[in-house]
mmCIF file with all atom_site columns, C-alpha atoms in Angstrom:
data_model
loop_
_atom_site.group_PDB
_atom_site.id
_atom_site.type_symbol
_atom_site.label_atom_id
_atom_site.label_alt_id
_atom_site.label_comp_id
_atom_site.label_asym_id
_atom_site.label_entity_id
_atom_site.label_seq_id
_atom_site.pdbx_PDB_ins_code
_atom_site.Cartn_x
_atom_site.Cartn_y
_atom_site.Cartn_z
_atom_site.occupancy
_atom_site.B_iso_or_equiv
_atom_site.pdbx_formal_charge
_atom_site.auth_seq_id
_atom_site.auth_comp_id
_atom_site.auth_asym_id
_atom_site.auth_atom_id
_atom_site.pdbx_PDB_model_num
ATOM 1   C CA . UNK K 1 1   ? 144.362 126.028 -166.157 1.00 0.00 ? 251 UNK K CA 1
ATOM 2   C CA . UNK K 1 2   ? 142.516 129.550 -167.117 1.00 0.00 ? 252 UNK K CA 1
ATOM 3   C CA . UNK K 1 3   ? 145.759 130.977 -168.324 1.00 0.00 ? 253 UNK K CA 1
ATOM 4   C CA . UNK K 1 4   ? 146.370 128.362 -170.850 1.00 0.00 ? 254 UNK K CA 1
ATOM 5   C CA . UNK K 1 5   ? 142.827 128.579 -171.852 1.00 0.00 ? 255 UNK K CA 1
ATOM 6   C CA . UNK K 1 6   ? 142.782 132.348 -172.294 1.00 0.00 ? 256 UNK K CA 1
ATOM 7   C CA . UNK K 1 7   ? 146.961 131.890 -173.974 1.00 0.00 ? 257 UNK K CA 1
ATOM 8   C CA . UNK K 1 8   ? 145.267 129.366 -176.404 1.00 0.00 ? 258 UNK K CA 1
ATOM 9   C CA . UNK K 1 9   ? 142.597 131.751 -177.401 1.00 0.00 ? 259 UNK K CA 1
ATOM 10  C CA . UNK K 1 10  ? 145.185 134.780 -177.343 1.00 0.00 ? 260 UNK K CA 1
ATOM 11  C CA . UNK K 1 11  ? 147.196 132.485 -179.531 1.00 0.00 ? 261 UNK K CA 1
ATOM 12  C CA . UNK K 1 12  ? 144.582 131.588 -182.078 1.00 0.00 ? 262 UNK K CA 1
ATOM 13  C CA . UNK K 1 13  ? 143.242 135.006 -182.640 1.00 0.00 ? 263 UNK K CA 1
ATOM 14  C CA . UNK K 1 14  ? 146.520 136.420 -183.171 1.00 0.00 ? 264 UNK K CA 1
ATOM 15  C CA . UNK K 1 15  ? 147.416 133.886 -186.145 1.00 0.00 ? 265 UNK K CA 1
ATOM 16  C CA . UNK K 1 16  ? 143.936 133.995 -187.436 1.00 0.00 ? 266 UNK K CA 1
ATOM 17  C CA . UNK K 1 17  ? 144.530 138.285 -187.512 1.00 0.00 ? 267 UNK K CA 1
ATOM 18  C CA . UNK K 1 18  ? 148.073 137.574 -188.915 1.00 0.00 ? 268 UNK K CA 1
ATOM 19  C CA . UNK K 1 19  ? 146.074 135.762 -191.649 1.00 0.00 ? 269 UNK K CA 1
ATOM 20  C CA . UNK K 1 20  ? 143.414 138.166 -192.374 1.00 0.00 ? 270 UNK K CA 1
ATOM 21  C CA . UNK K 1 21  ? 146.125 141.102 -192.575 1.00 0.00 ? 271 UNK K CA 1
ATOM 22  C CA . UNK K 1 22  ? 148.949 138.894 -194.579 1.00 0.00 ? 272 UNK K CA 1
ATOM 23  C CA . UNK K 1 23  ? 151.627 139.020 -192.065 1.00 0.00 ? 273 UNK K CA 1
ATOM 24  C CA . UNK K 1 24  ? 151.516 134.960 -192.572 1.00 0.00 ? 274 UNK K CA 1
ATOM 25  C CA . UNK K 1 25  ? 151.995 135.796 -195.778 1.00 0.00 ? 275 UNK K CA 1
ATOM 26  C CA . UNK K 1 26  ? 155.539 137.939 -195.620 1.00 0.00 ? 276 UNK K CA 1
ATOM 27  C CA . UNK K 1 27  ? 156.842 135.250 -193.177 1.00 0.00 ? 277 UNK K CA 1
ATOM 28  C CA . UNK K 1 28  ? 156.068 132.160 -194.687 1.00 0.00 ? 278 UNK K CA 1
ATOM 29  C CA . UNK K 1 29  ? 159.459 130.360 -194.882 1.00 0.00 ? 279 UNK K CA 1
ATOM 30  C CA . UNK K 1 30  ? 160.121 129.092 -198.433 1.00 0.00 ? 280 UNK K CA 1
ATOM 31  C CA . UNK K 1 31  ? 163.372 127.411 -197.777 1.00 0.00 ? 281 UNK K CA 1
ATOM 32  C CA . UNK K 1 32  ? 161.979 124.588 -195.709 1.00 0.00 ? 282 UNK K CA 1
ATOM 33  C CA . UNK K 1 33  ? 162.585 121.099 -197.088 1.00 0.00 ? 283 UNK K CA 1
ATOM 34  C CA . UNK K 1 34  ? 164.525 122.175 -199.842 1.00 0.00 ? 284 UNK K CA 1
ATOM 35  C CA . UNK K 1 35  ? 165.753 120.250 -202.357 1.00 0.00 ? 285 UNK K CA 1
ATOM 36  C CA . UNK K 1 36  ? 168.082 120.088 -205.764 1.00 0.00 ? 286 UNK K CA 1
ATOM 37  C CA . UNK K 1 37  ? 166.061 119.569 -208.439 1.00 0.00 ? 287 UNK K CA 1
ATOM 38  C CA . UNK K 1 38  ? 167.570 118.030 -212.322 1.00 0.00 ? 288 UNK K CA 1
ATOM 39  C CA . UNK K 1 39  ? 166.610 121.288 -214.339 1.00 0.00 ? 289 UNK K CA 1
ATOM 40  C CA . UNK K 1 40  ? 167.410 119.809 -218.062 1.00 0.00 ? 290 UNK K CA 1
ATOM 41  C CA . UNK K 1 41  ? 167.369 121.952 -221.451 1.00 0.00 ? 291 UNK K CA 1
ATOM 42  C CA . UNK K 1 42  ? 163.755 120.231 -221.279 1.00 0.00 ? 292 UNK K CA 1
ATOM 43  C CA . UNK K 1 43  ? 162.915 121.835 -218.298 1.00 0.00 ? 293 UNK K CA 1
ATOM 44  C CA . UNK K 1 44  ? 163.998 125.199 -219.618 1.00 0.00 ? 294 UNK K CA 1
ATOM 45  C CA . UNK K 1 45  ? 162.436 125.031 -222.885 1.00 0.00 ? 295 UNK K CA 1
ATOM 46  C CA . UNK K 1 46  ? 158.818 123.608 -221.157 1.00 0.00 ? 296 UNK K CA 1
ATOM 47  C CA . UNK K 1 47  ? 159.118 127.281 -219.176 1.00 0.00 ? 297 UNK K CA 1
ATOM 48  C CA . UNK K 1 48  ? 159.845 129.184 -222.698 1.00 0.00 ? 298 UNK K CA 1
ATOM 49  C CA . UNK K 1 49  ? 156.911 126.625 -224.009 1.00 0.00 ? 299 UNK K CA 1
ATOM 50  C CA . UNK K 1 50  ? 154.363 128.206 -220.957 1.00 0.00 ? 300 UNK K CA 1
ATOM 51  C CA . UNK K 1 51  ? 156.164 131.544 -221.353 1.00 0.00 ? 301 UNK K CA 1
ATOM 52  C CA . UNK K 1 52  ? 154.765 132.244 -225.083 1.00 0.00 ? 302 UNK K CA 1
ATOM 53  C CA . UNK K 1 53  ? 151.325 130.922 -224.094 1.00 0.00 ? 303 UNK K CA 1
ATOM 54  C CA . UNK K 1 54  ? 148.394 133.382 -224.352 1.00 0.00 ? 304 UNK K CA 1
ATOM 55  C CA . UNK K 1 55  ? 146.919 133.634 -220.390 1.00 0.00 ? 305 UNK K CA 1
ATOM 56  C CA . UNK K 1 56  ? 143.846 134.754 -218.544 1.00 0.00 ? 306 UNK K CA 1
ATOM 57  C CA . UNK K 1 57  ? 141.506 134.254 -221.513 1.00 0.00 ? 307 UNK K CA 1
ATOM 58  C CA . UNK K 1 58  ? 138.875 132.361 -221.538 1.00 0.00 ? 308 UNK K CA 1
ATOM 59  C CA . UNK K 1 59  ? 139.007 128.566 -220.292 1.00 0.00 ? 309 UNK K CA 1
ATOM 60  C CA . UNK K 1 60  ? 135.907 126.759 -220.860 1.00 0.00 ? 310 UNK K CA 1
ATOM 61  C CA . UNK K 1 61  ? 138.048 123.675 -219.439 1.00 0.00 ? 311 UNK K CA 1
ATOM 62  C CA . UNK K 1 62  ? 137.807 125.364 -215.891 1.00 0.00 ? 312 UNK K CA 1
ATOM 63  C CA . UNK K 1 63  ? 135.152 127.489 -216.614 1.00 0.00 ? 313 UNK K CA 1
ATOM 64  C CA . UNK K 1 64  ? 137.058 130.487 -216.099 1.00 0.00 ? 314 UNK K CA 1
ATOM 65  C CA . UNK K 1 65  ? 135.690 133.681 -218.146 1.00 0.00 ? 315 UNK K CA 1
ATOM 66  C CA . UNK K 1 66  ? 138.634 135.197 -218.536 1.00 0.00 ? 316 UNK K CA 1
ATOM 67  C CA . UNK K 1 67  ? 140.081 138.698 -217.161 1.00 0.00 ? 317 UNK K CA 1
ATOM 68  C CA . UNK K 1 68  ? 137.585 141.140 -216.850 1.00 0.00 ? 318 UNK K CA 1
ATOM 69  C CA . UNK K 1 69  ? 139.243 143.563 -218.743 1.00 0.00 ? 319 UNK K CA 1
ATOM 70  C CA . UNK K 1 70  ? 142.329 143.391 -221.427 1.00 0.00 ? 320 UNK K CA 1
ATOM 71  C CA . UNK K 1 71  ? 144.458 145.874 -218.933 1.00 0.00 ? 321 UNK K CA 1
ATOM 72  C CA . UNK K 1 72  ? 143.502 143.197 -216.549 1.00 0.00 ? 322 UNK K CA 1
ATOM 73  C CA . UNK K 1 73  ? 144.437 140.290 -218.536 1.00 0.00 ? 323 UNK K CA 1
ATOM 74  C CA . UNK K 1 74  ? 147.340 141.754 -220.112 1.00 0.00 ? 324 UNK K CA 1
ATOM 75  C CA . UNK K 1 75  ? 149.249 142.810 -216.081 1.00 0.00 ? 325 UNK K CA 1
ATOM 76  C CA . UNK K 1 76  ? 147.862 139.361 -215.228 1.00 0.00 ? 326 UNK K CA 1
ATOM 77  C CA . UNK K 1 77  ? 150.081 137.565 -217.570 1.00 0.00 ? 327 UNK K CA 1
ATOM 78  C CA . UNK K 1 78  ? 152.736 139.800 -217.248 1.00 0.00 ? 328 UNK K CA 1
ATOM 79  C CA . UNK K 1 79  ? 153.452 138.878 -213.293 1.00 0.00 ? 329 UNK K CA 1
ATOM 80  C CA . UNK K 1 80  ? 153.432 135.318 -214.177 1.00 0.00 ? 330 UNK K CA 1
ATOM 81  C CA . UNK K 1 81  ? 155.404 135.813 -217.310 1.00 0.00 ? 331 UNK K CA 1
ATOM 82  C CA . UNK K 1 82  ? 157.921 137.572 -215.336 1.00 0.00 ? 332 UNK K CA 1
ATOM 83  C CA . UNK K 1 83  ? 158.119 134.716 -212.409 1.00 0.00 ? 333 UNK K CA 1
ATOM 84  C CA . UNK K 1 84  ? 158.504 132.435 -215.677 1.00 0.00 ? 334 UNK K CA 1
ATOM 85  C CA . UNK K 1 85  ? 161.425 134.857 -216.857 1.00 0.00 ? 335 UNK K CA 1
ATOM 86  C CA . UNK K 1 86  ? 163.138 135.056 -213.313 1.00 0.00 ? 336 UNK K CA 1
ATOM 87  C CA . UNK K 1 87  ? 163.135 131.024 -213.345 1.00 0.00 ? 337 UNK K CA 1
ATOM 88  C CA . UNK K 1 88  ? 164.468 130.652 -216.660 1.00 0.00 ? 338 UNK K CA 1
ATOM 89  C CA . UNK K 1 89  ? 167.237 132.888 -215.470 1.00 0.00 ? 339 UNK K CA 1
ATOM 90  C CA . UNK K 1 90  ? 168.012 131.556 -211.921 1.00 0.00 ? 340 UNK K CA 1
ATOM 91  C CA . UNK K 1 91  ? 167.397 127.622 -212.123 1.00 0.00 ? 341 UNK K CA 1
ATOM 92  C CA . UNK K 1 92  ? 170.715 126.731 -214.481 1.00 0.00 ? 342 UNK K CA 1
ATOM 93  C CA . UNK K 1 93  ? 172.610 128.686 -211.676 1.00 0.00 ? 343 UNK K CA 1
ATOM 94  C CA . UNK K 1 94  ? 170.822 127.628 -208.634 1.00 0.00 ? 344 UNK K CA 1
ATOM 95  C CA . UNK K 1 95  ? 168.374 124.837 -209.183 1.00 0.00 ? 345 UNK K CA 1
ATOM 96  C CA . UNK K 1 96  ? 166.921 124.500 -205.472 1.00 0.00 ? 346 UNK K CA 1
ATOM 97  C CA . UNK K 1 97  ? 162.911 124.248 -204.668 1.00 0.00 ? 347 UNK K CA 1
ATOM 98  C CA . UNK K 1 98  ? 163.342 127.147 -202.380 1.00 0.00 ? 348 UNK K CA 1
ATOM 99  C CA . UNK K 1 99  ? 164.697 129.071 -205.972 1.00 0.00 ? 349 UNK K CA 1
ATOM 100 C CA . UNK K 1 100 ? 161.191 128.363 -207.370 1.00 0.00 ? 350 UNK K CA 1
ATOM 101 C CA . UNK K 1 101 ? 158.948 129.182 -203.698 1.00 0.00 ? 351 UNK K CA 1
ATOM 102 C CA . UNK K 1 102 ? 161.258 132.295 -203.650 1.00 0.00 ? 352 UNK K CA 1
ATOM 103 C CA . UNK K 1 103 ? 160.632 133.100 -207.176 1.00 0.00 ? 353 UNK K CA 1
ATOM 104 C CA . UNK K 1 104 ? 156.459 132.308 -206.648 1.00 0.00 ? 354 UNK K CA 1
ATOM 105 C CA . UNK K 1 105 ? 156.393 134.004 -203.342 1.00 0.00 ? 355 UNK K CA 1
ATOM 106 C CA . UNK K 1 106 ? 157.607 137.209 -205.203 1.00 0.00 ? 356 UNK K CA 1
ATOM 107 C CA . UNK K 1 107 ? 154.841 137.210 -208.105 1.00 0.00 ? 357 UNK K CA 1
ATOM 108 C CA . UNK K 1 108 ? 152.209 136.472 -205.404 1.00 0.00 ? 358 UNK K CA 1
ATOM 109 C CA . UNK K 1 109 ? 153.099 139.573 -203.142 1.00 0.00 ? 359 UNK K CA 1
ATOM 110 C CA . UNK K 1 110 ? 153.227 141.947 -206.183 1.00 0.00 ? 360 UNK K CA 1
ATOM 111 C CA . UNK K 1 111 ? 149.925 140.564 -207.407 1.00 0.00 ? 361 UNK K CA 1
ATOM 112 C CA . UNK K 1 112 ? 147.102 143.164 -207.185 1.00 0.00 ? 362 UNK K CA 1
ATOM 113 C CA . UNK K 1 113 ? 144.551 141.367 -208.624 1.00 0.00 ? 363 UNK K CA 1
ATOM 114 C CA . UNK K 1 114 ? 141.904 141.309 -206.480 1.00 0.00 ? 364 UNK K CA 1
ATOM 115 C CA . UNK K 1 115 ? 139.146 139.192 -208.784 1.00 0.00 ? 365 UNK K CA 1
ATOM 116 C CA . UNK K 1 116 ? 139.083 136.092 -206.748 1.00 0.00 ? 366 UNK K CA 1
ATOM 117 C CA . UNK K 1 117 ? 138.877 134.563 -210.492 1.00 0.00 ? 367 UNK K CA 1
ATOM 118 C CA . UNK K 1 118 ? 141.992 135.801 -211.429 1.00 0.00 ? 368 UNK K CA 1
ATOM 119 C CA . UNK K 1 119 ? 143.844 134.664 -207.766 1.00 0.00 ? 369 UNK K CA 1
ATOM 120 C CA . UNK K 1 120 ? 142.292 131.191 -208.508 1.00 0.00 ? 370 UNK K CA 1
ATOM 121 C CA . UNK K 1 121 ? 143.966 131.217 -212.241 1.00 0.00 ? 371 UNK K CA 1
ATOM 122 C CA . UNK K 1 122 ? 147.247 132.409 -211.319 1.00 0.00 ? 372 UNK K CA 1
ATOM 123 C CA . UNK K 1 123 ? 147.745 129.761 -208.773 1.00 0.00 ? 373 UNK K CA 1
ATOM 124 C CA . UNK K 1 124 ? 146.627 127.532 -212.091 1.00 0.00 ? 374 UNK K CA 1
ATOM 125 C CA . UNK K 1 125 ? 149.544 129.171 -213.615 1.00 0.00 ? 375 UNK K CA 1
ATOM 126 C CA . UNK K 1 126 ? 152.089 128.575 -211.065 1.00 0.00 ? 376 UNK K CA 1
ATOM 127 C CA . UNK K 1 127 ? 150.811 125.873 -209.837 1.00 0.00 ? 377 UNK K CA 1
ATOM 128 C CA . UNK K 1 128 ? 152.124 123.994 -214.284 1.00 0.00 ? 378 UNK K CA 1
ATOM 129 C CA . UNK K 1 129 ? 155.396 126.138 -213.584 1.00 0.00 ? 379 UNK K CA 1
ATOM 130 C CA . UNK K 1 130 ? 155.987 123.934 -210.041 1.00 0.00 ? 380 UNK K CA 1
ATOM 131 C CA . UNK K 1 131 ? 155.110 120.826 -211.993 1.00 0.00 ? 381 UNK K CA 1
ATOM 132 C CA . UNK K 1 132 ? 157.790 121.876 -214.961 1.00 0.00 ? 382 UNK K CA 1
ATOM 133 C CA . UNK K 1 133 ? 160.482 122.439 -212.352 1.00 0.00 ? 383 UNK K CA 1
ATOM 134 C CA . UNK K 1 134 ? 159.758 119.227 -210.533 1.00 0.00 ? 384 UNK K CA 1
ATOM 135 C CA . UNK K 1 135 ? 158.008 121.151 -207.411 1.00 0.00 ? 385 UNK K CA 1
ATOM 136 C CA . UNK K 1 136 ? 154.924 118.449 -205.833 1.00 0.00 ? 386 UNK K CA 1
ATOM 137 C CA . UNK K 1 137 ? 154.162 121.020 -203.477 1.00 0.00 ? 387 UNK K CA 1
ATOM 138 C CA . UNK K 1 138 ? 154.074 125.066 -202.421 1.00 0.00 ? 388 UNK K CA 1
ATOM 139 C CA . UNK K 1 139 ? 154.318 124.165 -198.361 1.00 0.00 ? 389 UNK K CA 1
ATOM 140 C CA . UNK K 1 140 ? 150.733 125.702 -197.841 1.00 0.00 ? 390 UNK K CA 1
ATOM 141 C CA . UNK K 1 141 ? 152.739 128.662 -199.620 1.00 0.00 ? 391 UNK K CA 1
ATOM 142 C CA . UNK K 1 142 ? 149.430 129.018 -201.877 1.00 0.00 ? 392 UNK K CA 1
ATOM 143 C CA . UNK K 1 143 ? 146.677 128.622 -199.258 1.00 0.00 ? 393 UNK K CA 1
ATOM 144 C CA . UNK K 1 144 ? 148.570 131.017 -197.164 1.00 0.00 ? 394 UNK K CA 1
ATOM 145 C CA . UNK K 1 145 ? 148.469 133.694 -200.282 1.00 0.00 ? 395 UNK K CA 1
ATOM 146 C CA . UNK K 1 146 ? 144.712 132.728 -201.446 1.00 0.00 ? 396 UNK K CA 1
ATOM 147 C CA . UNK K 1 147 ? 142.963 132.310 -197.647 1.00 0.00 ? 397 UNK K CA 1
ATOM 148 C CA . UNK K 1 148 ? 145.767 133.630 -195.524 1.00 0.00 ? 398 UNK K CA 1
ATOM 149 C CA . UNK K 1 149 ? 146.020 130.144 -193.147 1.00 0.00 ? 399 UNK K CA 1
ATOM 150 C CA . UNK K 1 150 ? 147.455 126.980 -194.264 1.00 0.00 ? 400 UNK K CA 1
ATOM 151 C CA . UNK K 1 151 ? 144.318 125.128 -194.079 1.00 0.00 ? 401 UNK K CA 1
ATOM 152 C CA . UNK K 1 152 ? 146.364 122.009 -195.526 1.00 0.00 ? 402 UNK K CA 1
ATOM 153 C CA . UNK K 1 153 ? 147.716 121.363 -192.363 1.00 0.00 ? 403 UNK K CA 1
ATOM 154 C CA . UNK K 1 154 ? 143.784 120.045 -191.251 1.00 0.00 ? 404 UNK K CA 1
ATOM 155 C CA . UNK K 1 155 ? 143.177 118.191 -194.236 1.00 0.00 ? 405 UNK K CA 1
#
């Protein structure tokens, strides 16, 4: 009985480590439960539509102050511009909800933001591409990124 006590703890502290380090991070699976999804012209043109939109300015909506600085702001919107570009480019020929995780997962690894305004707002971000593409959910993909556990799992 003490060995699976002290196992369970072993167990625990490792994946809370793997957490705090991002190693959950690199291995979270993005292919599970995938799906086709019906990209139209209309879901295209809705990416092209988010695309050309000015991001990580002020939102008074969400009371987000915007980037801190316009070097900032500008690399901001360029990593989710570019997961926006990589979409538009890879849905026609393989429209699959692991094509958009894959395509998220990417942006989030190369983001080196580390304003915990900015993570916050990029998930925003991603979170309207998902909805465009017909994505409900990232598969804790986000929580893993932002807190490095999938706390979804206890709620």
């Amino acid at each position: 009985m003490f060995r699976i006590f002290v196992g369970m703890i072993l167990m625990v502290t490792a994946t809370v480590l793997a957490g705090i380090y991002g190693l959950t991070f690199s291995v979270w699976p993005t292919g599970f439960r995938d799906m086709e999804l019906n990209v139209t012209p209309e879901v295209i043109q809705r990416l092209r539509s988010l695309q050309l939109e000015h991001k990580f300015g002020p939102d008074p909506t969400t009371f987000y102050p915007g980037a801190v600085t316009e070097t900032q702001r500008a690399a901001a919107q360029a990593a989710v511009d570019s997961a926006i570009q990589s979409l538009i480019e890879e849905l026609p020929k393989r429209p699959r909800r692991s094509t958009v995780l894959r395509a998220l997962k990417a942006t989030l690894a190369d983001f080196g933001m580390s304003e915990s305004e900015e993570r916050d707002q990029i998930l925003s971000y991603l979170t309207k591409v998902m909805r465009i593409c017909g994505v409900e959910s990232s598969a804790e993909l986000f929580n893993v990124w932002r807190y490095g556990f999938p706390y979804g799992w206890f709620f």
